[in-house]
PDB file of C-alpha atoms and ligand atoms in Angstrom:
ATOM      1  CA  MET A 170     116.708 123.092 -10.764  1.00 77.00           C
ATOM      2  CA  THR A 171     119.902 123.929  -8.954  1.00 92.00           C
ATOM      3  CA  ILE A 172     123.622 123.732  -9.614  1.00 98.00           C
ATOM      4  CA  ARG A 173     125.882 121.634  -7.449  1.00 98.00           C
ATOM      5  CA  LEU A 174     128.785 123.651  -6.098  1.00 98.00           C
ATOM      6  CA  HIS A 175     131.839 121.497  -5.526  1.00 98.00           C
ATOM      7  CA  VAL A 176     134.703 123.271  -3.804  1.00 98.00           C
ATOM      8  CA  ASN A 177     138.264 122.308  -4.718  1.00 98.00           C
ATOM      9  CA  VAL A 178     140.433 122.382  -1.584  1.00 98.00           C
ATOM     10  CA  ASP A 179     143.838 121.850  -3.275  1.00 98.00           C
ATOM     11  CA  HIS A 180     145.059 125.365  -2.502  1.00 97.00           C
ATOM     12  CA  VAL A 181     144.562 124.874   1.216  1.00 98.00           C
ATOM     13  CA  ALA A 182     147.066 122.019   0.960  1.00 98.00           C
ATOM     14  CA  THR A 183     149.352 124.255  -1.136  1.00 98.00           C
ATOM     15  CA  VAL A 184     149.554 126.747   1.742  1.00 97.00           C
ATOM     16  CA  ARG A 185     150.125 123.944   4.266  1.00 98.00           C
ATOM     17  CA  ASN A 186     152.885 122.391   2.171  1.00 98.00           C
ATOM     18  CA  ALA A 187     154.643 125.742   1.719  1.00 97.00           C
ATOM     19  CA  ARG A 188     155.745 125.437   5.377  1.00 96.00           C
ATOM     20  CA  GLY A 189     155.588 121.706   6.012  1.00 95.00           C
ATOM     21  CA  THR A 190     153.147 122.269   8.891  1.00 97.00           C
ATOM     22  CA  VAL A 191     149.957 120.314   9.540  1.00 97.00           C
ATOM     23  CA  TYR A 192     147.837 123.442   9.051  1.00 97.00           C
ATOM     24  CA  PRO A 193     145.849 124.678   7.218  1.00 98.00           C
ATOM     25  CA  ASP A 194     144.252 121.260   6.847  1.00 98.00           C
ATOM     26  CA  PRO A 195     142.344 120.650   3.582  1.00 98.00           C
ATOM     27  CA  VAL A 196     140.131 118.135   5.396  1.00 98.00           C
ATOM     28  CA  PHE A 197     139.086 120.764   7.929  1.00 98.00           C
ATOM     29  CA  ALA A 198     138.558 123.161   5.008  1.00 98.00           C
ATOM     30  CA  ALA A 199     136.288 120.575   3.396  1.00 98.00           C
ATOM     31  CA  ALA A 200     134.147 120.458   6.541  1.00 98.00           C
ATOM     32  CA  VAL A 201     133.895 124.268   6.606  1.00 98.00           C
ATOM     33  CA  CYS A 202     132.842 124.272   2.940  1.00 98.00           C
ATOM     34  CA  GLU A 203     130.206 121.620   3.587  1.00 98.00           C
ATOM     35  CA  ARG A 204     128.864 123.585   6.551  1.00 98.00           C
ATOM     36  CA  ALA A 205     128.668 126.642   4.303  1.00 98.00           C
ATOM     37  CA  GLY A 206     126.528 124.770   1.788  1.00 98.00           C
ATOM     38  CA  ALA A 207     128.935 123.176  -0.678  1.00 98.00           C
ATOM     39  CA  ASP A 208     127.355 120.175  -2.361  1.00 98.00           C
ATOM     40  CA  GLY A 209     130.638 118.366  -2.683  1.00 98.00           C
ATOM     41  CA  ILE A 210     134.395 118.547  -2.311  1.00 98.00           C
ATOM     42  CA  THR A 211     136.925 118.158  -5.086  1.00 98.00           C
ATOM     43  CA  ALA A 212     140.614 117.380  -4.708  1.00 98.00           C
ATOM     44  CA  HIS A 213     143.294 116.679  -7.301  1.00 98.00           C
ATOM     45  CA  LEU A 214     145.929 114.107  -6.417  1.00 98.00           C
ATOM     46  CA  ARG A 215     148.828 114.981  -8.705  1.00 97.00           C
ATOM     47  CA  GLU A 216     151.676 112.697  -9.592  1.00 95.00           C
ATOM     48  CA  ASP A 217     154.147 115.008  -7.795  1.00 96.00           C
ATOM     49  CA  ARG A 218     151.837 115.421  -4.728  1.00 97.00           C
ATOM     50  CA  ARG A 219     152.463 119.158  -4.808  1.00 95.00           C
ATOM     51  CA  HIS A 220     149.321 119.904  -2.820  1.00 97.00           C
ATOM     52  CA  ILE A 221     146.934 117.059  -1.895  1.00 98.00           C
ATOM     53  CA  ASN A 222     148.749 113.910  -0.727  1.00 98.00           C
ATOM     54  CA  ASP A 223     147.710 110.279  -0.356  1.00 98.00           C
ATOM     55  CA  ALA A 224     146.833 110.631   3.332  1.00 98.00           C
ATOM     56  CA  ASP A 225     144.631 113.659   2.538  1.00 98.00           C
ATOM     57  CA  VAL A 226     142.695 111.598   0.009  1.00 98.00           C
ATOM     58  CA  GLU A 227     142.041 108.867   2.568  1.00 98.00           C
ATOM     59  CA  ARG A 228     141.047 111.378   5.249  1.00 98.00           C
ATOM     60  CA  LEU A 229     138.803 113.244   2.821  1.00 98.00           C
ATOM     61  CA  ARG A 230     137.051 109.960   1.987  1.00 98.00           C
ATOM     62  CA  GLU A 231     136.443 109.318   5.689  1.00 98.00           C
ATOM     63  CA  ARG A 232     135.263 112.815   6.582  1.00 98.00           C
ATOM     64  CA  ILE A 233     133.333 114.159   3.592  1.00 98.00           C
ATOM     65  CA  THR A 234     129.616 113.793   4.220  1.00 98.00           C
ATOM     66  CA  THR A 235     128.399 115.284   0.927  1.00 98.00           C
ATOM     67  CA  PHE A 236     130.151 114.071  -2.252  1.00 98.00           C
ATOM     68  CA  PHE A 237     133.820 113.419  -2.928  1.00 98.00           C
ATOM     69  CA  ASN A 238     135.101 114.047  -6.435  1.00 98.00           C
ATOM     70  CA  LEU A 239     138.706 112.943  -6.967  1.00 98.00           C
ATOM     71  CA  GLU A 240     140.507 114.516  -9.901  1.00 98.00           C
ATOM     72  CA  MET A 241     143.351 112.462 -11.275  1.00 97.00           C
ATOM     73  CA  ALA A 242     145.331 111.591 -14.375  1.00 96.00           C
ATOM     74  CA  PRO A 243     144.380 108.358 -16.147  1.00 97.00           C
ATOM     75  CA  THR A 244     147.402 106.386 -14.938  1.00 96.00           C
ATOM     76  CA  GLU A 245     147.732 102.940 -13.364  1.00 97.00           C
ATOM     77  CA  GLU A 246     149.029 104.452 -10.115  1.00 97.00           C
ATOM     78  CA  MET A 247     146.030 106.779  -9.768  1.00 98.00           C
ATOM     79  CA  LEU A 248     143.597 104.056 -10.779  1.00 98.00           C
ATOM     80  CA  ARG A 249     144.938 101.829  -7.985  1.00 98.00           C
ATOM     81  CA  ILE A 250     144.407 104.622  -5.458  1.00 98.00           C
ATOM     82  CA  ALA A 251     140.898 105.414  -6.702  1.00 98.00           C
ATOM     83  CA  LEU A 252     139.826 101.782  -6.554  1.00 98.00           C
ATOM     84  CA  LYS A 253     141.115 101.557  -2.980  1.00 98.00           C
ATOM     85  CA  VAL A 254     139.742 104.877  -1.705  1.00 98.00           C
ATOM     86  CA  ARG A 255     136.487 104.759  -3.681  1.00 98.00           C
ATOM     87  CA  PRO A 256     135.526 108.427  -4.079  1.00 98.00           C
ATOM     88  CA  ASP A 257     131.967 109.099  -5.199  1.00 98.00           C
ATOM     89  CA  ALA A 258     133.265 110.315  -8.559  1.00 98.00           C
ATOM     90  CA  VAL A 259     136.534 110.402 -10.427  1.00 98.00           C
ATOM     91  CA  THR A 260     137.232 113.191 -12.885  1.00 98.00           C
ATOM     92  CA  LEU A 261     139.955 112.229 -15.311  1.00 98.00           C
ATOM     93  CA  VAL A 262     142.178 115.175 -16.203  1.00 97.00           C
ATOM     94  CA  PRO A 263     145.295 115.589 -18.321  1.00 95.00           C
ATOM     95  CA  GLU A 264     148.439 116.183 -16.328  1.00 85.00           C
ATOM     96  CA  ARG A 265     151.869 117.410 -17.242  1.00 79.00           C
ATOM     97  CA  ARG A 266     154.563 117.676 -14.617  1.00 65.00           C
ATOM     98  CA  GLU A 267     155.722 121.140 -15.702  1.00 66.00           C
ATOM     99  CA  GLU A 268     152.297 122.788 -15.780  1.00 72.00           C
ATOM    100  CA  ARG A 269     151.245 125.102 -12.967  1.00 73.00           C
ATOM    101  CA  THR A 270     147.650 123.921 -13.100  1.00 71.00           C
ATOM    102  CA  THR A 271     145.581 121.717 -15.410  1.00 70.00           C
ATOM    103  CA  GLU A 272     146.023 123.190 -18.870  1.00 76.00           C
ATOM    104  CA  GLY A 273     143.482 122.156 -21.476  1.00 85.00           C
ATOM    105  CA  GLY A 274     141.103 119.251 -21.452  1.00 95.00           C
ATOM    106  CA  LEU A 275     141.752 115.551 -21.726  1.00 96.00           C
ATOM    107  CA  ASP A 276     141.955 114.537 -25.395  1.00 96.00           C
ATOM    108  CA  VAL A 277     139.574 111.603 -25.371  1.00 96.00           C
ATOM    109  CA  VAL A 278     139.385 111.551 -29.173  1.00 96.00           C
ATOM    110  CA  ARG A 279     143.070 110.807 -29.781  1.00 94.00           C
ATOM    111  CA  GLY A 280     143.653 109.262 -26.359  1.00 93.00           C
ATOM    112  CA  ALA A 281     140.681 106.884 -26.334  1.00 93.00           C
ATOM    113  CA  SER A 282     142.846 103.758 -26.470  1.00 93.00           C
ATOM    114  CA  THR A 283     144.837 104.734 -23.357  1.00 92.00           C
ATOM    115  CA  VAL A 284     142.018 106.397 -21.408  1.00 97.00           C
ATOM    116  CA  GLY A 285     139.468 103.708 -22.316  1.00 97.00           C
ATOM    117  CA  PRO A 286     140.778 100.920 -20.039  1.00 97.00           C
ATOM    118  CA  VAL A 287     140.934 103.303 -17.041  1.00 98.00           C
ATOM    119  CA  CYS A 288     137.347 104.421 -17.756  1.00 98.00           C
ATOM    120  CA  ARG A 289     136.176 100.817 -17.925  1.00 98.00           C
ATOM    121  CA  ARG A 290     137.756  99.875 -14.592  1.00 98.00           C
ATOM    122  CA  LEU A 291     136.190 102.878 -12.841  1.00 98.00           C
ATOM    123  CA  ILE A 292     132.765 102.206 -14.320  1.00 98.00           C
ATOM    124  CA  GLU A 293     132.986  98.511 -13.358  1.00 98.00           C
ATOM    125  CA  ALA A 294     133.857  99.596  -9.806  1.00 98.00           C
ATOM    126  CA  GLY A 295     130.667 101.670  -9.648  1.00 98.00           C
ATOM    127  CA  ILE A 296     132.503 105.000  -9.398  1.00 98.00           C
ATOM    128  CA  LYS A 297     130.872 107.881 -11.252  1.00 98.00           C
ATOM    129  CA  LEU A 298     133.098 108.798 -14.188  1.00 98.00           C
ATOM    130  CA  SER A 299     133.522 112.389 -15.317  1.00 98.00           C
ATOM    131  CA  LEU A 300     135.861 113.463 -18.114  1.00 98.00           C
ATOM    132  CA  PHE A 301     137.387 116.955 -18.141  1.00 97.00           C
ATOM    133  CA  ILE A 302     137.307 118.021 -21.776  1.00 97.00           C
ATOM    134  CA  ALA A 303     137.448 121.070 -24.015  1.00 97.00           C
ATOM    135  CA  ALA A 304     134.169 122.509 -25.280  1.00 98.00           C
ATOM    136  CA  ASP A 305     134.363 120.516 -28.475  1.00 97.00           C
ATOM    137  CA  GLU A 306     131.594 118.350 -29.857  1.00 97.00           C
ATOM    138  CA  ALA A 307     133.966 115.581 -30.986  1.00 97.00           C
ATOM    139  CA  GLN A 308     135.301 115.351 -27.409  1.00 98.00           C
ATOM    140  CA  VAL A 309     131.719 115.145 -26.134  1.00 98.00           C
ATOM    141  CA  GLU A 310     130.913 112.295 -28.527  1.00 98.00           C
ATOM    142  CA  ALA A 311     134.079 110.415 -27.570  1.00 98.00           C
ATOM    143  CA  SER A 312     133.254 110.860 -23.851  1.00 98.00           C
ATOM    144  CA  HIS A 313     129.843 109.354 -24.490  1.00 98.00           C
ATOM    145  CA  ASP A 314     131.434 106.441 -26.340  1.00 97.00           C
ATOM    146  CA  LEU A 315     133.759 105.818 -23.387  1.00 98.00           C
ATOM    147  CA  GLY A 316     130.756 105.406 -21.089  1.00 98.00           C
ATOM    148  CA  ALA A 317     131.230 108.551 -18.996  1.00 98.00           C
ATOM    149  CA  ALA A 318     128.299 109.609 -16.818  1.00 98.00           C
ATOM    150  CA  GLN A 319     129.414 113.225 -16.935  1.00 98.00           C
ATOM    151  CA  ILE A 320     131.666 115.635 -18.755  1.00 98.00           C
ATOM    152  CA  GLU A 321     133.276 118.639 -17.149  1.00 98.00           C
ATOM    153  CA  LEU A 322     133.770 121.434 -19.633  1.00 98.00           C
ATOM    154  CA  HIS A 323     137.054 123.314 -19.335  1.00 97.00           C
ATOM    155  CA  THR A 324     136.118 126.966 -18.818  1.00 98.00           C
ATOM    156  CA  GLY A 325     139.702 128.292 -18.735  1.00 97.00           C
ATOM    157  CA  GLU A 326     139.648 129.822 -22.209  1.00 97.00           C
ATOM    158  CA  TYR A 327     136.277 131.444 -21.559  1.00 98.00           C
ATOM    159  CA  CYS A 328     137.612 132.933 -18.312  1.00 98.00           C
ATOM    160  CA  ASN A 329     140.767 134.274 -19.968  1.00 97.00           C
ATOM    161  CA  ALA A 330     138.982 135.784 -22.969  1.00 98.00           C
ATOM    162  CA  THR A 331     137.417 139.245 -23.133  1.00 97.00           C
ATOM    163  CA  GLY A 332     134.779 140.954 -25.304  1.00 97.00           C
ATOM    164  CA  LYS A 333     133.968 139.146 -28.518  1.00 98.00           C
ATOM    165  CA  GLY A 334     136.390 136.343 -27.719  1.00 98.00           C
ATOM    166  CA  ARG A 335     134.564 135.624 -24.493  1.00 97.00           C
ATOM    167  CA  ARG A 336     131.216 135.552 -26.243  1.00 97.00           C
ATOM    168  CA  GLU A 337     132.656 133.079 -28.748  1.00 98.00           C
ATOM    169  CA  GLN A 338     134.008 130.864 -25.975  1.00 98.00           C
ATOM    170  CA  LEU A 339     130.641 130.987 -24.228  1.00 98.00           C
ATOM    171  CA  ALA A 340     128.918 129.909 -27.448  1.00 98.00           C
ATOM    172  CA  LEU A 341     131.273 126.909 -27.704  1.00 98.00           C
ATOM    173  CA  LEU A 342     130.470 125.952 -24.114  1.00 98.00           C
ATOM    174  CA  VAL A 343     126.725 126.227 -24.775  1.00 98.00           C
ATOM    175  CA  ARG A 344     126.976 124.061 -27.887  1.00 98.00           C
ATOM    176  CA  ALA A 345     129.072 121.395 -26.158  1.00 98.00           C
ATOM    177  CA  ALA A 346     126.759 121.378 -23.129  1.00 98.00           C
ATOM    178  CA  GLN A 347     123.713 120.929 -25.333  1.00 98.00           C
ATOM    179  CA  ARG A 348     125.345 118.106 -27.281  1.00 98.00           C
ATOM    180  CA  ALA A 349     126.301 116.362 -24.037  1.00 98.00           C
ATOM    181  CA  SER A 350     122.831 116.752 -22.625  1.00 98.00           C
ATOM    182  CA  ALA A 351     121.308 115.339 -25.813  1.00 98.00           C
ATOM    183  CA  ARG A 352     123.573 112.306 -25.340  1.00 98.00           C
ATOM    184  CA  GLY A 353     122.336 111.844 -21.758  1.00 98.00           C
ATOM    185  CA  LEU A 354     125.551 113.068 -20.166  1.00 98.00           C
ATOM    186  CA  GLU A 355     125.535 115.226 -17.045  1.00 98.00           C
ATOM    187  CA  VAL A 356     127.345 118.510 -17.576  1.00 98.00           C
ATOM    188  CA  ALA A 357     129.794 120.108 -15.164  1.00 98.00           C
ATOM    189  CA  ALA A 358     132.062 123.091 -15.724  1.00 98.00           C
ATOM    190  CA  GLY A 359     135.241 124.292 -14.120  1.00 98.00           C
ATOM    191  CA  HIS A 360     138.557 126.048 -14.187  1.00 97.00           C
ATOM    192  CA  GLY A 361     139.149 129.741 -13.608  1.00 97.00           C
ATOM    193  CA  LEU A 362     135.589 130.442 -12.460  1.00 98.00           C
ATOM    194  CA  THR A 363     135.062 133.400 -10.143  1.00 98.00           C
ATOM    195  CA  ARG A 364     132.114 135.232  -8.591  1.00 97.00           C
ATOM    196  CA  HIS A 365     132.295 137.570 -11.578  1.00 97.00           C
ATOM    197  CA  ASN A 366     132.375 135.153 -14.495  1.00 98.00           C
ATOM    198  CA  VAL A 367     130.334 132.219 -13.158  1.00 98.00           C
ATOM    199  CA  THR A 368     126.894 133.722 -13.781  1.00 98.00           C
ATOM    200  CA  ASP A 369     126.968 133.210 -17.553  1.00 98.00           C
ATOM    201  CA  ILE A 370     128.061 129.610 -16.977  1.00 98.00           C
ATOM    202  CA  ALA A 371     125.242 129.015 -14.489  1.00 98.00           C
ATOM    203  CA  ALA A 372     122.829 130.340 -17.114  1.00 98.00           C
ATOM    204  CA  ILE A 373     123.684 127.471 -19.496  1.00 98.00           C
ATOM    205  CA  GLY A 374     120.689 125.129 -19.179  1.00 95.00           C
ATOM    206  CA  PRO A 375     122.411 121.732 -18.954  1.00 98.00           C
ATOM    207  CA  VAL A 376     125.143 122.803 -16.510  1.00 98.00           C
ATOM    208  CA  ALA A 377     124.420 120.865 -13.311  1.00 98.00           C
ATOM    209  CA  GLU A 378     127.722 121.250 -11.432  1.00 98.00           C
ATOM    210  CA  VAL A 379     130.671 123.584 -11.089  1.00 98.00           C
ATOM    211  CA  ASN A 380     134.067 122.798  -9.574  1.00 98.00           C
ATOM    212  CA  ILE A 381     135.759 125.891  -8.178  1.00 98.00           C
ATOM    213  CA  GLY A 382     138.944 126.225  -6.153  1.00 98.00           C
ATOM    214  CA  HIS A 383     141.349 129.089  -6.784  1.00 97.00           C
ATOM    215  CA  SER A 384     138.931 132.006  -6.589  1.00 98.00           C
ATOM    216  CA  ILE A 385     137.125 130.675  -3.505  1.00 98.00           C
ATOM    217  CA  VAL A 386     140.393 130.249  -1.620  1.00 98.00           C
ATOM    218  CA  ALA A 387     141.504 133.692  -2.849  1.00 97.00           C
ATOM    219  CA  ASP A 388     138.242 135.261  -1.645  1.00 98.00           C
ATOM    220  CA  ALA A 389     138.615 133.409   1.659  1.00 97.00           C
ATOM    221  CA  VAL A 390     141.964 135.143   2.234  1.00 96.00           C
ATOM    222  CA  PHE A 391     140.327 138.547   2.135  1.00 95.00           C
ATOM    223  CA  GLY A 392     137.199 137.375   3.931  1.00 95.00           C
ATOM    224  CA  GLY A 393     139.371 136.071   6.746  1.00 96.00           C
ATOM    225  CA  LEU A 394     142.389 138.392   6.861  1.00 97.00           C
ATOM    226  CA  ASP A 395     140.644 141.027   8.949  1.00 97.00           C
ATOM    227  CA  SER A 396     139.667 138.597  11.724  1.00 97.00           C
ATOM    228  CA  ALA A 397     143.056 136.819  11.553  1.00 97.00           C
ATOM    229  CA  VAL A 398     144.862 140.104  12.324  1.00 98.00           C
ATOM    230  CA  ARG A 399     142.369 141.003  15.067  1.00 98.00           C
ATOM    231  CA  ASP A 400     142.715 137.523  16.641  1.00 98.00           C
ATOM    232  CA  MET A 401     146.524 137.846  16.609  1.00 98.00           C
ATOM    233  CA  ARG A 402     146.283 141.275  18.225  1.00 98.00           C
ATOM    234  CA  ALA A 403     144.007 139.817  20.938  1.00 98.00           C
ATOM    235  CA  ALA A 404     146.512 137.002  21.599  1.00 98.00           C
ATOM    236  CA  LEU A 405     149.301 139.583  22.003  1.00 98.00           C
ATOM    237  CA  GLU A 406     147.165 141.598  24.408  1.00 97.00           C
ATOM    238  CA  ARG A 407     146.610 138.470  26.537  1.00 97.00           C
ATOM    239  CA  GLY A 408     150.389 138.074  26.755  1.00 97.00           C
ATOM    240  CA  ILE A 409     150.863 141.692  27.751  1.00 96.00           C
ATOM    241  CA  ALA A 410     148.210 141.280  30.459  1.00 96.00           C
ATOM    242  CA  LEU A 411     150.259 138.357  31.880  1.00 96.00           C
ATOM    243  CA  ARG A 412     153.325 140.641  32.225  1.00 95.00           C
ATOM    244  CA  ASN A 413     151.486 142.767  34.735  1.00 82.00           C
ATOM    245  CA  LEU A 414     150.454 139.913  37.035  1.00 81.00           C
TER     246      LEU A 414
HETATM  247  N1  PXP B 632     137.985 121.360 -12.517  1.00 68.03           N
HETATM  248  C1  PXP B 632     139.117 120.692 -12.866  1.00 68.03           C
HETATM  249  C2  PXP B 632     138.974 119.445 -13.644  1.00 68.03           C
HETATM  250  C3  PXP B 632     140.386 121.167 -12.484  1.00 68.03           C
HETATM  251  O1  PXP B 632     141.480 120.487 -12.848  1.00 68.03           O
HETATM  252  C4  PXP B 632     140.455 122.334 -11.690  1.00 68.03           C
HETATM  253  C5  PXP B 632     141.800 122.827 -11.223  1.00 68.03           C
HETATM  254  O2  PXP B 632     142.374 121.862 -10.388  1.00 68.03           O
HETATM  255  C6  PXP B 632     139.272 122.966 -11.329  1.00 68.03           C
HETATM  256  C7  PXP B 632     138.048 122.470 -11.770  1.00 68.03           C
HETATM  257  C8  PXP B 632     139.248 124.167 -10.445  1.00 68.03           C
HETATM  258  O3  PXP B 632     139.830 125.253 -11.104  1.00 68.03           O
HETATM  259  P1  PXP B 632     140.081 126.594 -10.290  1.00 68.03           P
HETATM  260  O4  PXP B 632     141.046 126.253  -9.193  1.00 68.03           O
HETATM  261  O5  PXP B 632     140.659 127.510 -11.316  1.00 68.03           O
HETATM  262  O6  PXP B 632     138.764 127.046  -9.756  1.00 68.03           O
END
């Protein structure tokens, strides 16, 4: 038994877009992650294209050799893109323009009538359907009713909580994961996970996949900053050597 690690490369595109350059390239980042042992790559195409853009999604589809999970809101525009690009899986997420990142899970209990048609079209197209939901048994049941193959449990509240609150959030995640597993759903988890808080999530029996972005990119900054400064110093030294020719 293992857990699939899917790396979310959105933040690489965030850095690129901050300067309007072509680097750092999230597609190149995806290849590095795959070489390092990631089981899949996740990217979120947002309505405002603040990080990943349409061309990235097409290039990711062409270049990913492991598994491509496209996160998107359940809208007609996104559905059209998903049906054209055909990622291996689509994770439906809630999206509000003003939020900084995905806040809360998709409400598939109250939103079943609007989310349902999008779910049906994805399932008919043979794309694995995952629903990003809160650790709530009613949401799990509704996801099952909508025909999802997988649920992704929102771990944000667990990650933000401390002490007793964290233990309570963990218990909710365990209960939701068990209910999903009993219904034959695959269980993923994501949002806010770090090297420090992921272990208790990995210990939950049914959890088969995690989607992690922010903390991996943050760790990569410190893993790579030392060599980036040394490489820049070496480039300067090469220039200085040219002065003396
Ligand atoms: N899973 C889903 C459904 C998400 O929306 C996000 C954030 O885009 C993540 C996982 C990754 O969260 P983080 O960047 O905090 O690791």
